[in-house]
mmCIF file of C-alpha atoms in Angstrom:
data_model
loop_
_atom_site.group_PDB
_atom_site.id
_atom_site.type_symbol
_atom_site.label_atom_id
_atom_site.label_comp_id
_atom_site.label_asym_id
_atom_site.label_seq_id
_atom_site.Cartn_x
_atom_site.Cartn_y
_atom_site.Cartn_z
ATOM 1 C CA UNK A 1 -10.995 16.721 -20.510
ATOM 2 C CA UNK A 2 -10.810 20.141 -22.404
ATOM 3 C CA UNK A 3 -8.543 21.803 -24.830
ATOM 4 C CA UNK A 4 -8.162 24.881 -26.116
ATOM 5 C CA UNK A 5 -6.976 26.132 -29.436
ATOM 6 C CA UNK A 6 -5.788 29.253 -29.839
ATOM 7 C CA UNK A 7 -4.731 29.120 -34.005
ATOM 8 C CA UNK A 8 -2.650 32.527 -35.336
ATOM 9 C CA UNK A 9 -0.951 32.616 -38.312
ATOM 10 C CA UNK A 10 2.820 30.632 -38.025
ATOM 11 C CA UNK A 11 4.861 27.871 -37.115
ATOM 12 C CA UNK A 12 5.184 28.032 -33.317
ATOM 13 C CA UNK A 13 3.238 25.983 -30.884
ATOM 14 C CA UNK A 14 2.923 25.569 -27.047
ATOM 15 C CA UNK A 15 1.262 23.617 -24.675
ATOM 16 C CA UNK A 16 -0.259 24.999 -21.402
ATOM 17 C CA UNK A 17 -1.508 22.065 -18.939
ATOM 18 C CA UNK A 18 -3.261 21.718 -15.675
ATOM 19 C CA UNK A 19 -5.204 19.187 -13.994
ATOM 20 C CA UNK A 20 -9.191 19.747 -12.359
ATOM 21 C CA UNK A 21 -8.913 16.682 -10.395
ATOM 22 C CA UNK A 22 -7.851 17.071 -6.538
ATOM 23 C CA UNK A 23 -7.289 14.627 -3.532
ATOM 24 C CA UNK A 24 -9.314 14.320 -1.298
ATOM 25 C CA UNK A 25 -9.952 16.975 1.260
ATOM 26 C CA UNK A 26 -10.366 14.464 4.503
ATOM 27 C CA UNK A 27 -10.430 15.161 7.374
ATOM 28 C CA UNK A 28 -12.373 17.951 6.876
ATOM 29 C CA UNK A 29 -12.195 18.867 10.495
ATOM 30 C CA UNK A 30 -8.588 19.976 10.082
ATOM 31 C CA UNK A 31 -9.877 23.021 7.855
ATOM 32 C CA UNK A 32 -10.507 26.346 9.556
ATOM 33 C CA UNK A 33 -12.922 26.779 6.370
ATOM 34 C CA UNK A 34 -15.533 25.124 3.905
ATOM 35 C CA UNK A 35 -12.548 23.537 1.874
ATOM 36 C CA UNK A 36 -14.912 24.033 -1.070
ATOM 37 C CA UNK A 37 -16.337 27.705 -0.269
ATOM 38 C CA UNK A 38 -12.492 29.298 -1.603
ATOM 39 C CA UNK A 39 -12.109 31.869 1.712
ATOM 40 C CA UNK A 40 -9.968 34.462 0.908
ATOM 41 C CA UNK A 41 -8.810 35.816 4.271
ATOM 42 C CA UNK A 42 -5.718 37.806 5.091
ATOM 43 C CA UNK A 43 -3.772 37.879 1.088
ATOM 44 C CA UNK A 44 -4.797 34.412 0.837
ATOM 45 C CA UNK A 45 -7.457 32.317 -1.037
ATOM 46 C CA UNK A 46 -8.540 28.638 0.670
ATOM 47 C CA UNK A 47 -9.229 25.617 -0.857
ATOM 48 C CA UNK A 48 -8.752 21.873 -1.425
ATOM 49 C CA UNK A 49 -6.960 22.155 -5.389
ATOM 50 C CA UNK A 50 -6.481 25.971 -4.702
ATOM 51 C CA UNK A 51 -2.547 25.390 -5.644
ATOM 52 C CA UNK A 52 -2.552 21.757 -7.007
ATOM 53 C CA UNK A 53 -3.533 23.094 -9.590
ATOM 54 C CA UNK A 54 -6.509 25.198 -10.098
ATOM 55 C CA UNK A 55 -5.049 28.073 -9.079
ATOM 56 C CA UNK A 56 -2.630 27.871 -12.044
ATOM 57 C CA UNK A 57 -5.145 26.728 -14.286
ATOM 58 C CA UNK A 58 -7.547 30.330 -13.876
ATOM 59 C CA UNK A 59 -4.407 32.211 -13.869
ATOM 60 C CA UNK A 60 -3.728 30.974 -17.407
ATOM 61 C CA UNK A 61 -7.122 31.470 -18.163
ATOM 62 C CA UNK A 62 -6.990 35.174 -17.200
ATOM 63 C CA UNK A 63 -3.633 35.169 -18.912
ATOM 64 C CA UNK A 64 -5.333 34.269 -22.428
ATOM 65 C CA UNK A 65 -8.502 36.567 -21.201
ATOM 66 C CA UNK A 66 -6.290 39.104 -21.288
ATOM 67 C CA UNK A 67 -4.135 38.439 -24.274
ATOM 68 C CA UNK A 68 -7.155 38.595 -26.274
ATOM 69 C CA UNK A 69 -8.475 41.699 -25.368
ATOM 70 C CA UNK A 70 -5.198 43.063 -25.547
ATOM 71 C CA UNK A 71 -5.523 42.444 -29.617
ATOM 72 C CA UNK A 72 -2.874 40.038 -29.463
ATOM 73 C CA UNK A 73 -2.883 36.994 -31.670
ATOM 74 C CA UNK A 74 -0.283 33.722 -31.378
ATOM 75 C CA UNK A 75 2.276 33.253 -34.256
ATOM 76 C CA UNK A 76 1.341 29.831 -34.435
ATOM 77 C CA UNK A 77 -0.473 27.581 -31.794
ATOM 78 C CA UNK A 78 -1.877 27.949 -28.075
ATOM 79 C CA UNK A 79 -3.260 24.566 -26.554
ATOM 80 C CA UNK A 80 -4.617 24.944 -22.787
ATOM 81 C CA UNK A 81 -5.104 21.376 -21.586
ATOM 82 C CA UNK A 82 -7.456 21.195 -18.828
ATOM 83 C CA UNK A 83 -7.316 17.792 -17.592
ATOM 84 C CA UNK A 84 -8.808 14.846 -15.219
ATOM 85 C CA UNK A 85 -7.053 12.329 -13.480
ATOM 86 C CA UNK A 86 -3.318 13.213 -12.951
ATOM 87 C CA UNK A 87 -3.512 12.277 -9.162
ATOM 88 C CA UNK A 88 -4.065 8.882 -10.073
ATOM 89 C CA UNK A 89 -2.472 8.052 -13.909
ATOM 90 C CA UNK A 90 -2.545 10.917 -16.353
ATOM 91 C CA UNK A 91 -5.514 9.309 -19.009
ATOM 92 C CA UNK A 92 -6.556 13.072 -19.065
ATOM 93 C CA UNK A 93 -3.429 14.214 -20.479
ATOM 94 C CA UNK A 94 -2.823 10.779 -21.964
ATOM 95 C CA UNK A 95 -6.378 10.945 -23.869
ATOM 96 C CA UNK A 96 -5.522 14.355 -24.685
ATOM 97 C CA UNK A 97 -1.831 13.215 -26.275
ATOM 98 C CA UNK A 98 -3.859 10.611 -28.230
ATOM 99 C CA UNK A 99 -6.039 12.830 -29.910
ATOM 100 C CA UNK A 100 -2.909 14.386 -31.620
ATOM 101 C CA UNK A 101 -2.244 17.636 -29.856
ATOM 102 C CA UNK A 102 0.972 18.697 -30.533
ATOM 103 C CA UNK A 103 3.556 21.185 -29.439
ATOM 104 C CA UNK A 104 6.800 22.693 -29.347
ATOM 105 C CA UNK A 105 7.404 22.751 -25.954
ATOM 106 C CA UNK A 106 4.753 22.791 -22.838
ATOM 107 C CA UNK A 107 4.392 24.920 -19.145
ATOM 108 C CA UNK A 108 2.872 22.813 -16.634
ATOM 109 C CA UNK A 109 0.961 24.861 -13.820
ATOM 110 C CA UNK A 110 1.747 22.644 -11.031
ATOM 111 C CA UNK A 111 3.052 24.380 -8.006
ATOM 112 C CA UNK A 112 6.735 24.839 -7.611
ATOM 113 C CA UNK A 113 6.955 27.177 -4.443
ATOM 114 C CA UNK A 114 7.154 30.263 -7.178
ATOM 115 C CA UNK A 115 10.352 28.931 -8.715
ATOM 116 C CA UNK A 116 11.069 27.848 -12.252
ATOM 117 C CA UNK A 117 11.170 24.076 -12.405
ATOM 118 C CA UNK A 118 13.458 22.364 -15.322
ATOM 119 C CA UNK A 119 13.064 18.716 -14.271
ATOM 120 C CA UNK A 120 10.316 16.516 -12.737
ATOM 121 C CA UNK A 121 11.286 13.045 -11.343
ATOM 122 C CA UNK A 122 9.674 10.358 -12.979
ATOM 123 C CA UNK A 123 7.458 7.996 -9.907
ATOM 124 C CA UNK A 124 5.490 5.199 -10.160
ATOM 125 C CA UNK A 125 3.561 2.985 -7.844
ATOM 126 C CA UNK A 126 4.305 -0.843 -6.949
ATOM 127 C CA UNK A 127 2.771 -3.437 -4.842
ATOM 128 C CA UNK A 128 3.955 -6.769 -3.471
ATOM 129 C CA UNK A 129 1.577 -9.481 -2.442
ATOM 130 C CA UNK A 130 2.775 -11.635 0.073
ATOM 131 C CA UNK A 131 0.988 -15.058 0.651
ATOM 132 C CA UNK A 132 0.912 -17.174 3.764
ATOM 133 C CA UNK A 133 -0.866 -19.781 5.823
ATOM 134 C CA UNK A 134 -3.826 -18.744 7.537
ATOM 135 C CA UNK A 135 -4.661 -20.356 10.956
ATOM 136 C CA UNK A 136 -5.881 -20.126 14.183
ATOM 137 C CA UNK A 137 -3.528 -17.455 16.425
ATOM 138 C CA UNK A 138 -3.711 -20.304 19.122
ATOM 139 C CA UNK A 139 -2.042 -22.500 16.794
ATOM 140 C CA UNK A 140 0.456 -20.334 14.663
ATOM 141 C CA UNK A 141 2.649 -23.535 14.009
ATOM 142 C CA UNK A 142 0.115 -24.382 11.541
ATOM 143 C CA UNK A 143 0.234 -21.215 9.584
ATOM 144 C CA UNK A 144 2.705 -18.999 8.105
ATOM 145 C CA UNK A 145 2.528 -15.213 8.491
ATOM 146 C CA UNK A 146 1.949 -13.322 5.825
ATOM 147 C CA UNK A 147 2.334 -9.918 7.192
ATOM 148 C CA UNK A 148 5.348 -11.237 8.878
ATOM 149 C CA UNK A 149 7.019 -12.102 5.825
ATOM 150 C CA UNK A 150 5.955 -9.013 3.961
ATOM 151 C CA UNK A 151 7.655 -6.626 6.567
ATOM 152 C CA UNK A 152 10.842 -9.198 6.277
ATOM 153 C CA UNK A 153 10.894 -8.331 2.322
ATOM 154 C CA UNK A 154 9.900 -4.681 3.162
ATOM 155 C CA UNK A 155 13.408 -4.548 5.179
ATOM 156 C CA UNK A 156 14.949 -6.362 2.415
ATOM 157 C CA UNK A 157 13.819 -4.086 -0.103
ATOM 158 C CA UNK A 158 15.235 -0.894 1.731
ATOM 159 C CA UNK A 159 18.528 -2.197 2.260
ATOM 160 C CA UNK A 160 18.906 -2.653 -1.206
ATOM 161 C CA UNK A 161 17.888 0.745 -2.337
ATOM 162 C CA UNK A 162 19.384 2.391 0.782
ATOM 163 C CA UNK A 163 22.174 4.096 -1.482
ATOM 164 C CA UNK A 164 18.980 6.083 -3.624
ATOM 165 C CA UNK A 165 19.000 8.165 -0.522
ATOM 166 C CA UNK A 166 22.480 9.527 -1.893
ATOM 167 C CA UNK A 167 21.694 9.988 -5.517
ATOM 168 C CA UNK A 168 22.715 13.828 -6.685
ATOM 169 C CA UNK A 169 21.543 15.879 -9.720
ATOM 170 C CA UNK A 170 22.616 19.419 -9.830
ATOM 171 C CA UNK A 171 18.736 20.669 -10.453
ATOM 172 C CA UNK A 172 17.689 18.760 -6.914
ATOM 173 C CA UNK A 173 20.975 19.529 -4.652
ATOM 174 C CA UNK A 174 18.686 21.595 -2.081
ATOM 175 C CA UNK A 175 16.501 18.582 -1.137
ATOM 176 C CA UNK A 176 17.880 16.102 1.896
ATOM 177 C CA UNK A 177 16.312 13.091 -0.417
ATOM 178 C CA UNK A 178 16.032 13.757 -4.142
ATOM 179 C CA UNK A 179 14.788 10.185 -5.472
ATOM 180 C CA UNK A 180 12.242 9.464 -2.352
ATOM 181 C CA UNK A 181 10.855 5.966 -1.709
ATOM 182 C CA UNK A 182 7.498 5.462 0.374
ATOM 183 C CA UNK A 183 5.366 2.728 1.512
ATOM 184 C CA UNK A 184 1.985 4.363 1.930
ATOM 185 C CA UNK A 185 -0.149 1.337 1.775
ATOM 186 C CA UNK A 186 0.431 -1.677 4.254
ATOM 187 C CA UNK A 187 -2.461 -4.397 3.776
ATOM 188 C CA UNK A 188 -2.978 -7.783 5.841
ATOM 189 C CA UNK A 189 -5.091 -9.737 8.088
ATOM 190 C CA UNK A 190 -8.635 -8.721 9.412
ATOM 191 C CA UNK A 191 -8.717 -10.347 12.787
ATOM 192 C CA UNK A 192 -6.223 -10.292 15.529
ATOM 193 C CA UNK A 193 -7.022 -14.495 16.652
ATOM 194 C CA UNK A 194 -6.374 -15.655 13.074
ATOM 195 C CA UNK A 195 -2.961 -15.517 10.750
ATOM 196 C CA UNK A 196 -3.164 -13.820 8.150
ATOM 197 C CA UNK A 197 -2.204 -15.831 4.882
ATOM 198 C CA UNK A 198 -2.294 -12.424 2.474
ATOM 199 C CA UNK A 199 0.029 -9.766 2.735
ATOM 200 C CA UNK A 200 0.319 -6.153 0.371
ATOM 201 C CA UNK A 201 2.627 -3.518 0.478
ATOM 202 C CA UNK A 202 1.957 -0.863 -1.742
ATOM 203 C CA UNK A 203 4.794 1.838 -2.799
ATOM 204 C CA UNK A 204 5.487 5.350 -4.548
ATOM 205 C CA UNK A 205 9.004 5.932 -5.805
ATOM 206 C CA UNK A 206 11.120 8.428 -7.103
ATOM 207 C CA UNK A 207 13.504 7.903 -10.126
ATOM 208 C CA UNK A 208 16.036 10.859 -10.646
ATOM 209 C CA UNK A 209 16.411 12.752 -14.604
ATOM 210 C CA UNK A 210 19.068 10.308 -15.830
ATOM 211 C CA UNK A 211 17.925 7.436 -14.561
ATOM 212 C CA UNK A 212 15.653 4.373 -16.308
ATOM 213 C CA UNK A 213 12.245 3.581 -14.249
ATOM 214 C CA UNK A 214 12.614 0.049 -16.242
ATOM 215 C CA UNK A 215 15.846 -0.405 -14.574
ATOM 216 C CA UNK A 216 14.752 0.334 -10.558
ATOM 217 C CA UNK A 217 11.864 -1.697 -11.446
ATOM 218 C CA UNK A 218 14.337 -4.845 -12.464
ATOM 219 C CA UNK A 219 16.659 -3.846 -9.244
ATOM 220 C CA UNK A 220 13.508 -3.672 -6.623
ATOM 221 C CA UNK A 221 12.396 -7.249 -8.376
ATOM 222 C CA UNK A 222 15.808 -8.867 -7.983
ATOM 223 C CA UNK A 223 15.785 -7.869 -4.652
ATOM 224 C CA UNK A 224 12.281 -9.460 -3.848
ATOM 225 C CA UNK A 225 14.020 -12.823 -5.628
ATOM 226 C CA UNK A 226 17.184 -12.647 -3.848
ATOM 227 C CA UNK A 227 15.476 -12.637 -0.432
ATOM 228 C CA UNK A 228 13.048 -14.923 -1.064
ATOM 229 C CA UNK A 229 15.007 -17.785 -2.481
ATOM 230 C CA UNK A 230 16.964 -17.697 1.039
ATOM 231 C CA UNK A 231 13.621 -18.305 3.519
ATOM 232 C CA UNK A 232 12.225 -21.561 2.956
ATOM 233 C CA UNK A 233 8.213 -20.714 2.759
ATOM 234 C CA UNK A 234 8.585 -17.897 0.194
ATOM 235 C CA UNK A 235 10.630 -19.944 -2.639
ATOM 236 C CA UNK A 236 8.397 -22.252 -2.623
ATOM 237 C CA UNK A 237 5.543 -19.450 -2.703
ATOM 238 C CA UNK A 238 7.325 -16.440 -4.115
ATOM 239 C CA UNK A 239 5.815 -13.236 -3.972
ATOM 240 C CA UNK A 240 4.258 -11.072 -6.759
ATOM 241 C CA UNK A 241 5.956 -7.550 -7.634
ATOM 242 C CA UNK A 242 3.437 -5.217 -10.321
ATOM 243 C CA UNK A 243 3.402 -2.056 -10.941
ATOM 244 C CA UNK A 244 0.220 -0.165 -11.307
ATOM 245 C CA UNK A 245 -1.871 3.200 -10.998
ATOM 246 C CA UNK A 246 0.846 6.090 -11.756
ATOM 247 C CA UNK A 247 4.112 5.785 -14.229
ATOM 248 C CA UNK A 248 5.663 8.497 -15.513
ATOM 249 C CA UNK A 249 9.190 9.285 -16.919
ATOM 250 C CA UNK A 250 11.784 11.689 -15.111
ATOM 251 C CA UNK A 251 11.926 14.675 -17.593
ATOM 252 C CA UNK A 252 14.278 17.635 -18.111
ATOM 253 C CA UNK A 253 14.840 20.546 -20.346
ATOM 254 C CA UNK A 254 17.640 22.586 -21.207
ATOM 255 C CA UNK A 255 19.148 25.624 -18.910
ATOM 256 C CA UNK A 256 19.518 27.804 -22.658
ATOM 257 C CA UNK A 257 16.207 26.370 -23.732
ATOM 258 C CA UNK A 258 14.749 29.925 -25.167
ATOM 259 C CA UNK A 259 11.515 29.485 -23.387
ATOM 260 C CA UNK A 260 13.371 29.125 -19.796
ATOM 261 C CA UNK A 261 15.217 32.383 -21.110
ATOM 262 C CA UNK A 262 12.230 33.870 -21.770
ATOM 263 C CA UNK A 263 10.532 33.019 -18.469
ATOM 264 C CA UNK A 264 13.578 33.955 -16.758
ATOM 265 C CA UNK A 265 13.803 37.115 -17.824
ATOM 266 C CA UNK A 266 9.962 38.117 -17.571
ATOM 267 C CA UNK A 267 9.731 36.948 -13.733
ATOM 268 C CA UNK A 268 12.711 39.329 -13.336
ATOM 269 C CA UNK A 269 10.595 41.964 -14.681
ATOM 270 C CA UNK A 270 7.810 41.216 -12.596
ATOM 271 C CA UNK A 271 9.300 40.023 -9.315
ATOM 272 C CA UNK A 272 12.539 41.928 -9.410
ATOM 273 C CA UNK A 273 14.371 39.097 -8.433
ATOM 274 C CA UNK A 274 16.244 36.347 -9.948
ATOM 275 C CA UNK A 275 13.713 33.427 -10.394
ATOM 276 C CA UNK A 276 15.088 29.956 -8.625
ATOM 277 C CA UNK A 277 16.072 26.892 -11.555
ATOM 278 C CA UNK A 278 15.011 23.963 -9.741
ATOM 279 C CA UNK A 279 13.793 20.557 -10.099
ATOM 280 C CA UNK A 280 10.754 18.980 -8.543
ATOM 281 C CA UNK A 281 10.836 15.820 -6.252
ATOM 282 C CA UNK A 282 7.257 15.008 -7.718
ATOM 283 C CA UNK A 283 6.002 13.407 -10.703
ATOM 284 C CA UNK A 284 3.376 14.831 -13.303
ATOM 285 C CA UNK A 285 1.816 15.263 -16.501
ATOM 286 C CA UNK A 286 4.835 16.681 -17.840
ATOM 287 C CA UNK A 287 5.944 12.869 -18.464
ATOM 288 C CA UNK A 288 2.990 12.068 -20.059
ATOM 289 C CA UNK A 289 3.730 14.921 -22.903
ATOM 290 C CA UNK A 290 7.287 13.572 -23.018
ATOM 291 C CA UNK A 291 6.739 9.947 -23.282
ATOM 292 C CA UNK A 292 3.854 10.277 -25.550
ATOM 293 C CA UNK A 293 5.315 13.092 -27.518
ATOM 294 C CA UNK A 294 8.790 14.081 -26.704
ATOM 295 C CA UNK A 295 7.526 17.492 -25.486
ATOM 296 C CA UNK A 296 9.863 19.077 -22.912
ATOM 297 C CA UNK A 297 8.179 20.880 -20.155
ATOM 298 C CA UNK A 298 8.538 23.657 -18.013
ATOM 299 C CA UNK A 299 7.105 23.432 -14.461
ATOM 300 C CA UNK A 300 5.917 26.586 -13.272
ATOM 301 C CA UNK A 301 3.060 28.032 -11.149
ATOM 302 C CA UNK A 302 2.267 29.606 -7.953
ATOM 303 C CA UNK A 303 1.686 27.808 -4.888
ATOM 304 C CA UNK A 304 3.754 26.770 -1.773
ATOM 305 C CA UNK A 305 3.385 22.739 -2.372
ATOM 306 C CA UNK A 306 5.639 21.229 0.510
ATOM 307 C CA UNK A 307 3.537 24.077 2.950
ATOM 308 C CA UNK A 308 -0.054 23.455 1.433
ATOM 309 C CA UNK A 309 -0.349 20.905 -1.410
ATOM 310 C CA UNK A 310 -2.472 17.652 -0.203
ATOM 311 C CA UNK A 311 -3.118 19.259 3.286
ATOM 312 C CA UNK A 312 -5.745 21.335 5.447
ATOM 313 C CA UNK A 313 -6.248 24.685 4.847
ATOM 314 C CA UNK A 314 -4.101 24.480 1.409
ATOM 315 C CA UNK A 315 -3.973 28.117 -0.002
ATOM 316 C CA UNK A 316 -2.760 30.648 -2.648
ATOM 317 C CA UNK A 317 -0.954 34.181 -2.184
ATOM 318 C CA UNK A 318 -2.836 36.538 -3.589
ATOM 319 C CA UNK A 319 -0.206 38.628 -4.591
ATOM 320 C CA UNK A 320 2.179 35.931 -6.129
ATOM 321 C CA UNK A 321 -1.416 34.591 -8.154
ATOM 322 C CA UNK A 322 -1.176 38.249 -9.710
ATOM 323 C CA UNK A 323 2.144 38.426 -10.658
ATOM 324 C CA UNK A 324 2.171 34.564 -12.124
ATOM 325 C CA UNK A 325 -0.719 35.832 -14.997
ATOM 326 C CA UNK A 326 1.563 38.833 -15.690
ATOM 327 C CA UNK A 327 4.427 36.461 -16.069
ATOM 328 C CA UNK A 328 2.525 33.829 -18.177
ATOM 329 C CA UNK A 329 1.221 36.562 -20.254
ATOM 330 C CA UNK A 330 4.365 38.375 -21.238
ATOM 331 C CA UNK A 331 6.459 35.175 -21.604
ATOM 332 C CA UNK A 332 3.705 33.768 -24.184
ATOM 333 C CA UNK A 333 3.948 37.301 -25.767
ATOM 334 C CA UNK A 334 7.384 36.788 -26.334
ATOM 335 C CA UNK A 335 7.837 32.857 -26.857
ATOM 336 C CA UNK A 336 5.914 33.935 -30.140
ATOM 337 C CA UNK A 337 8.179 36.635 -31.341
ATOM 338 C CA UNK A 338 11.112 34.943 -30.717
#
């Protein structure tokens, strides 16, 4: 982890974050390029973290580059957070937070498809473990399923949260699912002639601005109880609900917040075009700075995500790159003087 102070003379403060760590570029024979070389080809740069989010983080680099040797000094504070880790759980920004940086308010240079984000859903991750009976598949009246069980509470579990599917916020009215849910990870059994007496399901989900993670996590458990206490095998071995690996808060900041104002009205300048107020169906660090410090975040940077992020041949507009430093630039300009 590295930060950045930038120390003028005043009061004011902001936060500029981005994370170094990417996922993983597999399978690399989906690439029409080195994923590592960064190809530029046709307006475009490629590259596994080229948008998500090292693309944002040199921008702001070339942003401050240029700041500097444009003479101009903060009135007040300029931390640049580059971080590890926020694919997993944020300890970059976490460790970061817990060293006592500090700010008024923060920009987060994940990419938002070139449009101003004012609200991140908060996500975490949860696993259920399912135990059976292991036994011979020739005698399966001897053993109890467990992966049979676990795609019985699986069922169970989406049922219940079926009416998350409806949830609306004003921010996320453009999306088909706001608050997504997602089992990505479906563990059990290692042999096809043998039951399988373990079971995991493993799970990201979405929790709208507004809403309490504490309080889906309580609902998804109750669930898990209520169906289990009506099969005979699992209330006598109930199953294990934990959250783990990423946790964030949903976070939101004002529509008159001066420094969405300000960003506004620079991208204008820039662009010549309105920018889009949005929020994003992901999480990110910008919970970490708000649960650790009750720093509200802006989510801006350039990038296509839904098109590129977390998939082959993930790439960065040229042109859009270019105008995001101008934007960053003049907007940090002007966040001081306000």
């Amino acid at each position: 982890v590295l930060v950045g102070t930038w120390k003028g003379q005043g009061g004011k403060s902001v936060i500029i974050n981005a994370h170094v760590d990417v996922v993983s570029p597999d399978p690399i024979s989906m690439w029409s390029c080195d994923p590592w070389e960064g190809v530029v080809r046709q307006g475009n740069i490629y590259g596994r973290g080229v948008i998500d989010t090292k693309g944002g983080l040199a921008a702001a680099i070339m942003a401050l580059d240029g700041l500097k040797k444009s003479h101009f000094t903060p009135a007040g504070r300029i931390h640049f957070m580059s971080a590890i880790d926020q694919e997993v759980n944020g300890a970059g920004t976490i460790a970061a937070m817990k060293r006592g940086y500090d700010a008024d308010v923060a920009i987060i240079l994940e990419p938002t498809n070139f449009d101003i984000a004012l609200a991140t859903v908060g996500a975490f991750w949860f696993k259920v473990t399912v135990r059976g009976k292991g036994s011979h598949a020739a005698a399966v009246w001897e053993g109890v399923n467990a992966a049979e069980k676990a795609i019985s509470i699986h069922q169970a579990l989406e049922e219940r949260i079926a009416y998350r599917k409806r949830l609306k916020h004003p921010l996320y009215d453009h999306y088909p699912i706001p608050a997504t849910s997602n089992l990505g990870t479906f563990i059990s059994g290692g042999y096809p002639s043998s039951v399988p007496d373990e079971a995991r399901l493993e799970y990201r989900l979405g929790v709208l601005p507004g809403e309490s993670n504490e309080k889906v996590i309580n609902e998804l458990k109750e669930a898990i109880y209520q169906f289990s206490v009506g099969d005979p095998w699992l209330r006598e071995n109930p199953p294990e609900m934990t959250t783990y690996g990423w946790y964030g808060d949903p976070t939101e900041i004002e529509r008159d917040h001066p420094l969405v104002r300000i960003l506004e009205i620079n991208f204008h300048s820039v662009c010549g075009r309105e920018p889009k107020l949005v929020g994003m169906t992901y999480g990110c660090d910008a919970s970490r700075l708000w649960m650790l410090g009750k720093i509200k975040s802006v989510v801006f940077a350039p990038g296509n995500l839904w098109a590129h992020a977390h998939k082959p041949d993930e790439c960065l507009k040229i042109d859009e790159f270019i105008q995001y430093i101008k934007i960053l630039a003049y907007s940090l300009v002007d966040w001081f003087d306000a």
